[in-house]
mmCIF file of C-alpha atoms and ligand atoms in Angstrom:
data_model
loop_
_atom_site.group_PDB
_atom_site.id
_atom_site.type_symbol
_atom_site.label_atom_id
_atom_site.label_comp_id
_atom_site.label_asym_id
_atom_site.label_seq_id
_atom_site.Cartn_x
_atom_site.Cartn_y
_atom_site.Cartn_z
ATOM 1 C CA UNK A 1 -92.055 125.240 168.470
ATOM 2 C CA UNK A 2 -88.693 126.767 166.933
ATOM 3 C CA UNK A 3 -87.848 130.510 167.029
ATOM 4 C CA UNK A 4 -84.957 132.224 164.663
ATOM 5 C CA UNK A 5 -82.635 133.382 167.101
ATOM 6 C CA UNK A 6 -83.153 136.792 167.937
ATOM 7 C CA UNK A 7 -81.025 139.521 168.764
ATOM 8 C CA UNK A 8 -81.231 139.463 172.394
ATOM 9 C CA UNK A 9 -82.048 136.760 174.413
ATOM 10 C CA UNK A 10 -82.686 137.969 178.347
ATOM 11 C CA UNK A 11 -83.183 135.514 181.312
ATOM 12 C CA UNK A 12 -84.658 135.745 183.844
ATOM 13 C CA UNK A 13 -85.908 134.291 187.167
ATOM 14 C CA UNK A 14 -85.380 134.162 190.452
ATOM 15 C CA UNK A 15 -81.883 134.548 192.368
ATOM 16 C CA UNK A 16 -80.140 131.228 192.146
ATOM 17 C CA UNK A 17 -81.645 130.289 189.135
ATOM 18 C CA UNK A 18 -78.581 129.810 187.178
ATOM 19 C CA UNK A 19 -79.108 132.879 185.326
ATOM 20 C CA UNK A 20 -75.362 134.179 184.945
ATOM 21 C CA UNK A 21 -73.878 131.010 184.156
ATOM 22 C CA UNK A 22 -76.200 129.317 181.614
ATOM 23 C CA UNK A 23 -76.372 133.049 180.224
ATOM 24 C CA UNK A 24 -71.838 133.164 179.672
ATOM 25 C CA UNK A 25 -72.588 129.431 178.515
ATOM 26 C CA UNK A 26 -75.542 130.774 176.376
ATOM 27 C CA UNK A 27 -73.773 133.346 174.592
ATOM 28 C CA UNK A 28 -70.411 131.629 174.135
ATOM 29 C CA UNK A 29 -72.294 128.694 172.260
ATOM 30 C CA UNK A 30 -74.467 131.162 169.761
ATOM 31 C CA UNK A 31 -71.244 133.964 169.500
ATOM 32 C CA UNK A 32 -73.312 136.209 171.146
ATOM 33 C CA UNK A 33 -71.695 138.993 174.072
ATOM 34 C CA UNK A 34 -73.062 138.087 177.426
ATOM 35 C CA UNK A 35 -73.834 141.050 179.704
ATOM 36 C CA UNK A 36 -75.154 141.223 183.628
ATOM 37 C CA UNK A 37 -77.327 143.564 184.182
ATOM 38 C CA UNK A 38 -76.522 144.379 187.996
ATOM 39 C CA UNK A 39 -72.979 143.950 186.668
ATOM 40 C CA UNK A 40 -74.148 147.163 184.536
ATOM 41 C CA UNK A 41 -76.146 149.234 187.372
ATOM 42 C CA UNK A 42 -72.689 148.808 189.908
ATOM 43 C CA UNK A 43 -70.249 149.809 186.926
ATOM 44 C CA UNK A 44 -72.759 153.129 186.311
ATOM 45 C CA UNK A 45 -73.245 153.712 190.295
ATOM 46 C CA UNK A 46 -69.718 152.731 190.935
ATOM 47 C CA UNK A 47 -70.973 150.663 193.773
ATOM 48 C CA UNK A 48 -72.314 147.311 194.372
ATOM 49 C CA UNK A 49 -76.243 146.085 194.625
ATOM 50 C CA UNK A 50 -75.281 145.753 198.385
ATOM 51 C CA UNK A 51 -74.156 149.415 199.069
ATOM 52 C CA UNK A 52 -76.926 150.755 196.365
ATOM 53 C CA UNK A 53 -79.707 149.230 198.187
ATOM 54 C CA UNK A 54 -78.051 150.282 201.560
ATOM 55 C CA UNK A 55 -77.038 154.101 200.287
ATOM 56 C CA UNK A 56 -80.355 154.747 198.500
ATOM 57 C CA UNK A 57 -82.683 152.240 199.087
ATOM 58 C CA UNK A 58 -84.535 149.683 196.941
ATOM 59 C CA UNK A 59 -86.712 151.571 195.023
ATOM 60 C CA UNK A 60 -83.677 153.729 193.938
ATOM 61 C CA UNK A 61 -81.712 150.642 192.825
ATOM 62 C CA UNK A 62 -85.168 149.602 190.812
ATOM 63 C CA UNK A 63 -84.942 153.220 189.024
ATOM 64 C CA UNK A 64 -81.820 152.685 187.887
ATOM 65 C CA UNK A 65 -82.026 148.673 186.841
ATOM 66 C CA UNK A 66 -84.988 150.022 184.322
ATOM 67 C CA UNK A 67 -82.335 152.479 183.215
ATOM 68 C CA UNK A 68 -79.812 149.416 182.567
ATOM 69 C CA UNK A 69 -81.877 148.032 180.500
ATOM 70 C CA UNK A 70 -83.388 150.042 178.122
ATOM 71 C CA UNK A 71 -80.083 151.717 177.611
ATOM 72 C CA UNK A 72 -79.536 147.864 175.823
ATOM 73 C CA UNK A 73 -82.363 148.792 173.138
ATOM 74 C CA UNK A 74 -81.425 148.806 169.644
ATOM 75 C CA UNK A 75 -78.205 146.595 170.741
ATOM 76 C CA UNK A 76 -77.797 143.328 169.037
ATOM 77 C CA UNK A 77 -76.306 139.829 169.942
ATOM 78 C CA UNK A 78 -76.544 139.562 173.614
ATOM 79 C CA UNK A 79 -77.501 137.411 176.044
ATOM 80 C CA UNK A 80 -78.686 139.568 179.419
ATOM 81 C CA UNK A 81 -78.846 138.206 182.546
ATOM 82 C CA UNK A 82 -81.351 140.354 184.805
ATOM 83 C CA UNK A 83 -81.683 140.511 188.488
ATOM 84 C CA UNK A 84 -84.490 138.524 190.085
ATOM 85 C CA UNK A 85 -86.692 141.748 190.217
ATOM 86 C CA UNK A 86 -86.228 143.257 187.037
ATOM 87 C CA UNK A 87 -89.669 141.623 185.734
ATOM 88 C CA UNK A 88 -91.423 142.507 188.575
ATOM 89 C CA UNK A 89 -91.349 146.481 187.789
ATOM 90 C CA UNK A 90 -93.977 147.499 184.870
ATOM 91 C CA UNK A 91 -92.064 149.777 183.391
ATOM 92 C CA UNK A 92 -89.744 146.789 182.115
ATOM 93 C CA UNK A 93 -92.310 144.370 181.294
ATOM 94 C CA UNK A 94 -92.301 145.928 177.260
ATOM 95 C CA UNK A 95 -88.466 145.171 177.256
ATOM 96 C CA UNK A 96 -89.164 141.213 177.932
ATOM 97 C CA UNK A 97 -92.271 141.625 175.684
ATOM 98 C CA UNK A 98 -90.544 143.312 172.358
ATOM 99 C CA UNK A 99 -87.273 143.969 172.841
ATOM 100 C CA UNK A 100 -85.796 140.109 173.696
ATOM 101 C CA UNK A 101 -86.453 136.728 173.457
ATOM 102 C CA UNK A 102 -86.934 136.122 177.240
ATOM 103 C CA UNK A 103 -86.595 132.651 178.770
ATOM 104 C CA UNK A 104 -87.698 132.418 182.622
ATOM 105 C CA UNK A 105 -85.414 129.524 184.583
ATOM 106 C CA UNK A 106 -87.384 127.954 187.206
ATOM 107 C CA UNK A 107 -85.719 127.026 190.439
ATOM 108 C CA UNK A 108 -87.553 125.475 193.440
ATOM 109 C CA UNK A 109 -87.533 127.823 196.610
ATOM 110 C CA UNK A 110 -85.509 125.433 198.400
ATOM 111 C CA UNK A 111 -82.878 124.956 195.981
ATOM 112 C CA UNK A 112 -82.955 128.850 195.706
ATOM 113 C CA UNK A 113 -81.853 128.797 199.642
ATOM 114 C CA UNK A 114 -79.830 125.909 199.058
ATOM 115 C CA UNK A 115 -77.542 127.751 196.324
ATOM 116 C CA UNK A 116 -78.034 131.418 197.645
ATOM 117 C CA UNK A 117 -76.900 130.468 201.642
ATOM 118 C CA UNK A 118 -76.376 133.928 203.259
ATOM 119 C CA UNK A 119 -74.688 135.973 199.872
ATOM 120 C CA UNK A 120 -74.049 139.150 201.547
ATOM 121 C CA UNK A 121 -74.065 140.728 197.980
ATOM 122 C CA UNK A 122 -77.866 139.880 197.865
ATOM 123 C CA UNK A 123 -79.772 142.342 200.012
ATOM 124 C CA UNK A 124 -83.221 140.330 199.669
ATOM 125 C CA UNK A 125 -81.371 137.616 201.558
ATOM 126 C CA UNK A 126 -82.098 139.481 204.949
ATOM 127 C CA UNK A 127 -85.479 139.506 204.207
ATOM 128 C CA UNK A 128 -87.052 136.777 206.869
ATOM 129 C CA UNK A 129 -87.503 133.500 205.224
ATOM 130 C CA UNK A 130 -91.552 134.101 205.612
ATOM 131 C CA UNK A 131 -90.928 136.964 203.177
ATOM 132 C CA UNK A 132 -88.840 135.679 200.816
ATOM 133 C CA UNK A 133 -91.043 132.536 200.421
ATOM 134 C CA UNK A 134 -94.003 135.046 199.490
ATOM 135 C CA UNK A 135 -91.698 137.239 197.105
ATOM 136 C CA UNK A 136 -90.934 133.934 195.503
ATOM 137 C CA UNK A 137 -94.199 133.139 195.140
ATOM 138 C CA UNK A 138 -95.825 136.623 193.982
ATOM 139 C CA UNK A 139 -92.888 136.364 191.009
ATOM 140 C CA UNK A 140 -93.945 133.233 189.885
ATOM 141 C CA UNK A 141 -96.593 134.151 187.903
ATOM 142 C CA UNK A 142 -94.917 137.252 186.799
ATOM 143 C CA UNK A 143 -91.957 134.906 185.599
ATOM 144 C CA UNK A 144 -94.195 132.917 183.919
ATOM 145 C CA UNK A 145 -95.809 135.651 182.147
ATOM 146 C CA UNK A 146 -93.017 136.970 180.259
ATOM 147 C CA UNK A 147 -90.875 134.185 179.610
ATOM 148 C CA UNK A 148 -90.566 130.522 178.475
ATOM 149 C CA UNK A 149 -90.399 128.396 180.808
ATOM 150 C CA UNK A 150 -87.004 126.346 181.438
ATOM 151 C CA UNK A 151 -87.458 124.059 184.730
ATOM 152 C CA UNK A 152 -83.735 123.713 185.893
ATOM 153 C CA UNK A 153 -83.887 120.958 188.716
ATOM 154 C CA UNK A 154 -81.671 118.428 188.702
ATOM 155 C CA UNK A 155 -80.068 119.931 185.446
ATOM 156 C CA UNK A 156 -76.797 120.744 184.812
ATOM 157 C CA UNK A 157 -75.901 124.538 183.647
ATOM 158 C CA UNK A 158 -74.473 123.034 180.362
ATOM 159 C CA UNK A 159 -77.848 121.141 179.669
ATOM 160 C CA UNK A 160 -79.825 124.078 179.764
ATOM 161 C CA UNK A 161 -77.863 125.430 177.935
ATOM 162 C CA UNK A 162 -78.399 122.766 174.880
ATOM 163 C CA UNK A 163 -82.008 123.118 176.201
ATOM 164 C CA UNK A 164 -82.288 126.848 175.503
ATOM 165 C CA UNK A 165 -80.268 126.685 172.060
ATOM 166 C CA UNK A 166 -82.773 123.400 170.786
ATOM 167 C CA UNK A 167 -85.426 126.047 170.832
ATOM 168 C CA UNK A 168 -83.919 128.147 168.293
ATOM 169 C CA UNK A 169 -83.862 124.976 165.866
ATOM 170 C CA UNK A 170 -81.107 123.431 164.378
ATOM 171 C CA UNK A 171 -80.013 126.975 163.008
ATOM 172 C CA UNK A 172 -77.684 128.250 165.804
HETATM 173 C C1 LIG B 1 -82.622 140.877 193.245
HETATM 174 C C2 LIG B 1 -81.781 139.964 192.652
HETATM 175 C C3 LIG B 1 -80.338 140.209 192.476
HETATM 176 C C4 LIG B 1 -80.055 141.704 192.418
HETATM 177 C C5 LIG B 1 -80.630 142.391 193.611
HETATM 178 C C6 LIG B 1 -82.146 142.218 193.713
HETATM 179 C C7 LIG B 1 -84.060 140.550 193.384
HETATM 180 O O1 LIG B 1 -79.884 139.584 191.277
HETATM 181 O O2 LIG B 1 -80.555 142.275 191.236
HETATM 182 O O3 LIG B 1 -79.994 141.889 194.749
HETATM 183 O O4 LIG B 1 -84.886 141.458 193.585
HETATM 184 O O5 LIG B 1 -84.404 139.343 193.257
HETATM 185 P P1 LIG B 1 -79.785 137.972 191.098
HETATM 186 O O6 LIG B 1 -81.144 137.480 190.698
HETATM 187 O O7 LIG B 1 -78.784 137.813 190.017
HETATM 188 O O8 LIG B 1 -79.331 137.422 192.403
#
């Protein structure tokens, strides 16, 4: 099935999904503005997801990701990449319902470790791996949910790319 493109295309999925570079590679193909949104939460905070979630804790750094991204409603020609939890909150479930055309890239937990390694920037990444194979797995269906489904294994970033922009028909 083909969609018009719409105004704002969000990805998600978990971290190491590719997110942030099909989403520049996205929006550079389609002339659209490409915008992060933890890139948005550190520029408000004037700190990184690191020191947020150390400072004021996780569910304080959830609180102000919902307020990242509603402040994009009513904003036009972007392609958003969220954080891997930014689905998981309710509050921000109507965003990837109404507000954007959300696709959901799929990466297998163990190419998630394999690409992530120890990021100090990611917080979760302490979590024990027991943990973050369950958070993975509670997501999924969550993921699923809300977006169309891209499965990104042994694709390049540029191929989902042309992946993503076939589903928008010939148009864009
Ligand atoms: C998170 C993912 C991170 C970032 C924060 C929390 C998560 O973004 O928002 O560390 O809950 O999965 P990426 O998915 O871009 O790594």
């Amino acid at each position: 099935m083909s969609h018009t493109l719409s105004p704002k295309i969000a990805l998600i999925g978990f971290m190491g999904s590719g997110k942030s570079t099909v989403g520049r590679l996205l929006a550079e193909r389609i002339g659209y503005r490409f915008l992060d949104l933890d890139e948005i939460i550190e520029s408000e905070a004037e700190k990184p997801v690191r020191e947020i979630f150390a400072a004021y804790g996780e569910e304080e750094f959830r609180r102000l990701e919902t307020e990242a991204l509603y402040s994009l409603t009513g904003r036009n020609k972007l392609v958003i990449a969220t954080g891997g939890g930014a689905p998981t909150r309710k509050e921000n479930r109507a965003f990837f319902q109404k507000e954007s055309f959300t696709i959901y890239l799929e990466v297998s937990f163990k190419e998630f470790l394999k690409r992530t390694g120890e990021d100090e920037a990611r917080p979760l990444l302490k979590l024990p791996r027991k943990e973050l194979w369950s958070l993975y797995e509670k997501r999924l269906s969550v993921y699923r949910a809300l977006g169309r489904l891209i499965k990104t294994c042994g694709k390049s970033p540029e191929n989902i790319t042309e992946e993503i922009i076939s589903l928008f028909g010939a148009g864009c």
